[in-house]
Coordinates of C-alpha atoms in Angstrom, one line a residue:
X1 CA 94.3 164.4 41.7
X2 CA 93.8 160.7 42.0
X3 CA 92.9 159.2 45.4
X4 CA 92.8 155.4 45.6
X5 CA 90.2 153.4 47.5
X6 CA 91.0 153.0 51.2
X7 CA 93.0 156.2 50.9
X8 CA 91.6 157.8 54.0
X9 CA 92.1 154.6 56.0
X10 CA 95.8 154.6 55.1
X11 CA 96.1 158.1 56.5
X12 CA 95.6 156.7 60.0
X13 CA 98.9 154.8 59.9
X14 CA 101.1 157.1 57.7
X15 CA 102.5 158.9 60.7
X16 CA 103.0 155.6 62.6
X17 CA 104.7 153.9 59.6
X18 CA 106.9 157.0 59.1
X19 CA 107.9 156.9 62.7
X20 CA 108.9 153.2 62.4
X21 CA 111.1 154.2 59.5
X22 CA 112.5 157.2 61.3
X23 CA 113.4 155.1 64.3
X24 CA 115.3 152.8 62.1
X25 CA 117.1 155.7 60.4
X26 CA 118.1 157.2 63.8
X27 CA 119.8 153.9 64.7
X28 CA 121.8 154.2 61.4
X29 CA 122.5 157.9 61.6
X30 CA 126.1 157.6 62.9
X31 CA 126.9 155.1 60.1
X32 CA 125.3 157.3 57.5
X33 CA 127.4 160.4 58.6
X34 CA 130.5 158.3 58.2
X35 CA 129.4 157.2 54.8
X36 CA 128.4 160.6 53.3
X37 CA 131.1 160.4 50.6
X38 CA 130.1 156.9 49.8
X39 CA 126.5 157.9 49.4
X40 CA 127.5 160.8 47.1
X41 CA 129.5 158.3 45.0
X42 CA 126.5 156.0 44.8
X43 CA 124.3 158.8 43.7
X44 CA 126.7 159.7 40.9
X45 CA 126.9 156.1 39.9
X46 CA 123.1 155.9 39.8
X47 CA 123.0 158.9 37.5
X48 CA 125.7 157.5 35.2
X49 CA 123.7 154.3 34.8
X50 CA 121.0 156.2 33.2
X51 CA 123.3 156.7 30.2
X52 CA 122.6 160.4 30.1
X53 CA 124.0 161.6 33.5
X54 CA 120.4 161.9 34.7
X55 CA 118.5 160.0 37.4
X56 CA 118.3 156.2 37.4
X57 CA 115.1 154.6 36.3
X58 CA 112.3 154.7 38.9
X59 CA 112.2 151.3 40.7
X60 CA 108.9 149.4 40.8
X61 CA 107.1 147.8 43.8
X62 CA 107.6 144.1 44.2
X63 CA 104.3 142.6 45.3
X64 CA 104.9 139.0 44.4
X65 CA 104.1 136.4 47.1
X66 CA 102.0 138.7 49.3
X67 CA 99.6 136.4 51.2
X68 CA 95.9 136.9 51.0
X69 CA 95.9 137.6 54.7
X70 CA 99.0 139.7 55.6
X71 CA 98.3 139.7 59.3
X72 CA 95.7 138.9 61.9
X73 CA 95.2 141.0 65.1
X74 CA 93.0 139.6 67.8
X75 CA 91.0 137.7 65.2
X76 CA 90.7 140.6 62.7
X77 CA 92.3 140.1 59.4
X78 CA 94.4 142.6 57.4
X79 CA 93.8 141.6 53.8
X80 CA 96.2 141.7 50.9
X81 CA 94.5 144.6 49.0
X82 CA 94.7 146.9 52.1
X83 CA 98.4 146.1 52.5
X84 CA 99.1 146.7 48.8
X85 CA 97.3 150.0 48.7
X86 CA 99.4 151.4 51.6
X87 CA 102.6 149.8 50.3
X88 CA 102.3 151.3 46.9
X89 CA 102.0 154.8 48.4
X90 CA 104.9 154.4 50.8
X91 CA 107.0 152.7 48.1
X92 CA 106.6 155.7 45.8
X93 CA 108.0 158.0 48.5
X94 CA 110.9 155.6 49.2
X95 CA 111.6 155.3 45.5
X96 CA 111.8 159.1 45.1
X97 CA 114.2 159.3 48.0
X98 CA 116.2 156.5 46.5
X99 CA 116.7 158.5 43.4
X100 CA 118.0 161.4 45.4
X101 CA 120.4 159.4 47.6
X102 CA 121.4 156.7 45.2
X103 CA 120.5 154.0 47.8
X104 CA 118.4 151.1 46.7
X105 CA 115.0 150.7 48.3
X106 CA 115.1 147.7 50.7
X107 CA 111.6 146.4 49.8
X108 CA 111.7 143.5 52.4
X109 CA 112.4 146.0 55.2
X110 CA 109.7 148.4 53.9
X111 CA 107.1 145.5 53.7
X112 CA 107.8 144.6 57.3
X113 CA 107.4 148.3 58.3
X114 CA 104.1 148.6 56.5
X115 CA 102.8 145.3 58.0
X116 CA 103.8 146.5 61.5
X117 CA 102.1 149.9 60.8
X118 CA 98.9 148.2 59.8
X119 CA 99.0 146.0 62.9
X120 CA 99.6 149.1 65.0
X121 CA 96.7 150.8 63.3
X122 CA 94.4 147.9 64.0
X123 CA 95.4 147.8 67.6
X124 CA 94.7 151.5 68.0
X125 CA 91.2 151.2 66.4
X126 CA 90.4 148.2 68.6
X127 CA 91.4 150.2 71.7
X128 CA 89.3 153.2 70.5
X129 CA 86.3 150.9 70.3
X130 CA 87.0 149.4 73.7
X131 CA 87.1 152.9 75.3
X132 CA 83.9 153.9 73.4
X133 CA 85.2 157.3 72.1
X134 CA 82.7 159.4 70.3
X135 CA 83.1 161.8 67.3
X136 CA 80.8 164.8 66.9
X137 CA 79.5 166.0 63.5
X138 CA 81.5 169.2 64.0
X139 CA 84.7 167.2 64.6
X140 CA 84.2 165.0 61.6
X141 CA 83.4 168.0 59.4
X142 CA 86.5 169.8 60.6
X143 CA 88.7 166.8 59.9
X144 CA 87.2 166.3 56.5
X145 CA 87.9 170.0 55.7
X146 CA 91.5 169.6 56.9
X147 CA 92.0 166.6 54.7
X148 CA 90.7 168.4 51.6
X149 CA 93.0 171.3 52.4
X150 CA 96.0 169.0 52.8
X151 CA 95.3 167.6 49.4
X152 CA 94.9 171.1 47.8
X153 CA 91.2 170.5 47.1
X154 CA 89.1 173.6 47.5
X155 CA 86.0 172.2 49.3
X156 CA 84.8 169.1 51.1
X157 CA 82.2 168.5 48.4
X158 CA 84.9 168.4 45.8
X159 CA 87.0 166.1 48.0
X160 CA 84.0 163.7 48.4
X161 CA 83.3 163.8 44.7
X162 CA 87.0 162.9 44.0
X163 CA 86.9 160.0 46.4
X164 CA 83.6 158.8 44.9
X165 CA 85.2 158.6 41.4
X166 CA 87.7 156.3 43.0
X167 CA 85.1 154.0 44.4
X168 CA 84.4 155.3 47.9
X169 CA 80.9 156.5 48.6
X170 CA 80.2 159.3 51.1
X171 CA 79.1 156.9 53.9
X172 CA 82.4 154.9 53.7
X173 CA 84.4 158.1 53.8
X174 CA 82.5 159.5 56.7
X175 CA 83.0 156.3 58.6
X176 CA 86.8 156.3 58.1
X177 CA 87.0 160.0 59.0
X178 CA 85.1 159.3 62.2
X179 CA 87.5 156.6 63.0
X180 CA 90.4 159.0 62.5
X181 CA 88.8 161.5 64.9
X182 CA 88.5 158.8 67.5
X183 CA 92.1 157.7 67.1
X184 CA 93.2 161.3 67.4
X185 CA 91.3 161.6 70.7
X186 CA 92.9 158.4 72.0
X187 CA 96.4 159.6 71.2
X188 CA 95.6 163.1 72.7
X189 CA 94.4 161.4 75.9
X190 CA 97.7 159.5 76.2
X191 CA 99.9 162.4 75.1
X192 CA 99.3 164.9 77.9
X193 CA 101.1 168.2 77.5
X194 CA 103.0 168.1 74.2
X195 CA 103.4 171.9 73.8
X196 CA 107.0 172.4 72.6
X197 CA 109.4 174.3 74.9
X198 CA 111.5 177.2 73.8
X199 CA 114.6 175.1 73.8
X200 CA 113.0 172.4 71.6
X201 CA 111.9 175.1 69.1
X202 CA 115.3 176.7 69.0
X203 CA 117.0 173.3 68.5
X204 CA 114.7 172.5 65.7
X205 CA 115.4 175.8 64.0
X206 CA 119.2 175.2 64.2
X207 CA 118.6 171.8 62.6
X208 CA 116.7 173.5 59.7
X209 CA 119.6 176.0 59.2
X210 CA 122.2 173.2 59.3
X211 CA 120.2 171.1 56.8
X212 CA 119.9 173.9 54.4
X213 CA 123.6 174.6 54.6
X214 CA 124.4 170.9 54.1
X215 CA 122.2 170.8 51.0
X216 CA 124.0 173.9 49.6
X217 CA 121.0 176.2 49.9
X218 CA 121.9 179.6 48.6
X219 CA 118.6 181.3 49.7
X220 CA 118.2 183.2 52.9
X221 CA 117.0 181.1 55.8
X222 CA 113.7 182.3 57.1
X223 CA 113.7 184.0 60.5
X224 CA 112.9 182.0 63.7
X225 CA 109.6 183.8 64.1
X226 CA 108.6 183.0 60.5
X227 CA 109.1 179.3 60.8
X228 CA 108.0 179.0 64.5
X229 CA 104.4 178.0 63.8
X230 CA 105.5 175.2 61.4
X231 CA 108.2 174.0 63.9
X232 CA 105.6 173.9 66.6
X233 CA 103.3 171.6 64.6
X234 CA 106.3 169.5 63.5
X235 CA 107.4 168.9 67.1
X236 CA 103.9 168.2 68.3
X237 CA 103.4 165.7 65.5
X238 CA 106.7 164.0 66.5
X239 CA 105.6 163.7 70.1
X240 CA 102.2 162.3 69.2
X241 CA 103.8 159.8 67.0
X242 CA 106.1 158.6 69.8
X243 CA 103.1 158.3 72.1
X244 CA 101.4 156.3 69.4
X245 CA 104.3 153.9 69.1
X246 CA 104.5 153.5 72.9
X247 CA 100.8 152.8 73.2
X248 CA 100.9 150.3 70.3
X249 CA 103.8 148.5 72.0
X250 CA 101.9 148.2 75.2
X251 CA 98.7 147.0 73.5
X252 CA 100.7 144.4 71.5
X253 CA 101.9 142.8 74.7
X254 CA 98.4 141.4 75.5
X255 CA 97.3 141.0 71.8
X256 CA 97.1 137.9 69.6
X257 CA 99.1 139.1 66.6
X258 CA 100.2 137.0 63.6
X259 CA 102.2 138.5 60.7
X260 CA 102.4 136.3 57.6
X261 CA 105.1 138.1 55.6

């Protein structure tokens, strides 16, 4: 697989950026439910435009006019190349979703979300440095192993070799993984008890069943016990993301932030 330079660094804000998008989507949920039929018609229209009843042509990211310095956080600059790396990855996901729903990607909105995510990331890293968190070799190795597994790469050595081909040496990778471990510790210290309750798990399971039914799924829905581990991780991730958002919001109150988009 191909992993771009600064790829690990972008992982630090993926959840945060996704949360920003999710929060915006939640505000629009009611309207979306009322417009389900309209969305279906849009999707059909998009398919018809292809000329063969298939999916519309994949849109391309618009990166014209991106300033050399996208934002500045307490004197630290977020450069254009860092923004573009993250934007391209997030845009690809948004474009694939666009093909499924028939809704055009709002690139201006996505750019603002990415910029805010990068600002949030920078604030978290700055706070980590202030609090002087430490990351042990064991913690770094475990995180590296988890990253390799998430990307379906068999070993950390192979993972490092893949990143090296993309321009990241081992020292740079280790530095970024160490930062991720420290940020995880910061979020964990702010999260407190995030263990999902029985009620939360059951509610999430009902949502899974409803979603499969809505999508016309014909297969048998897995039992609650089968999906419980995955649901636990999902809920814990959501709670951590909300804590991250709250922490960033508080940090930003006293921060000197300029966004140039």
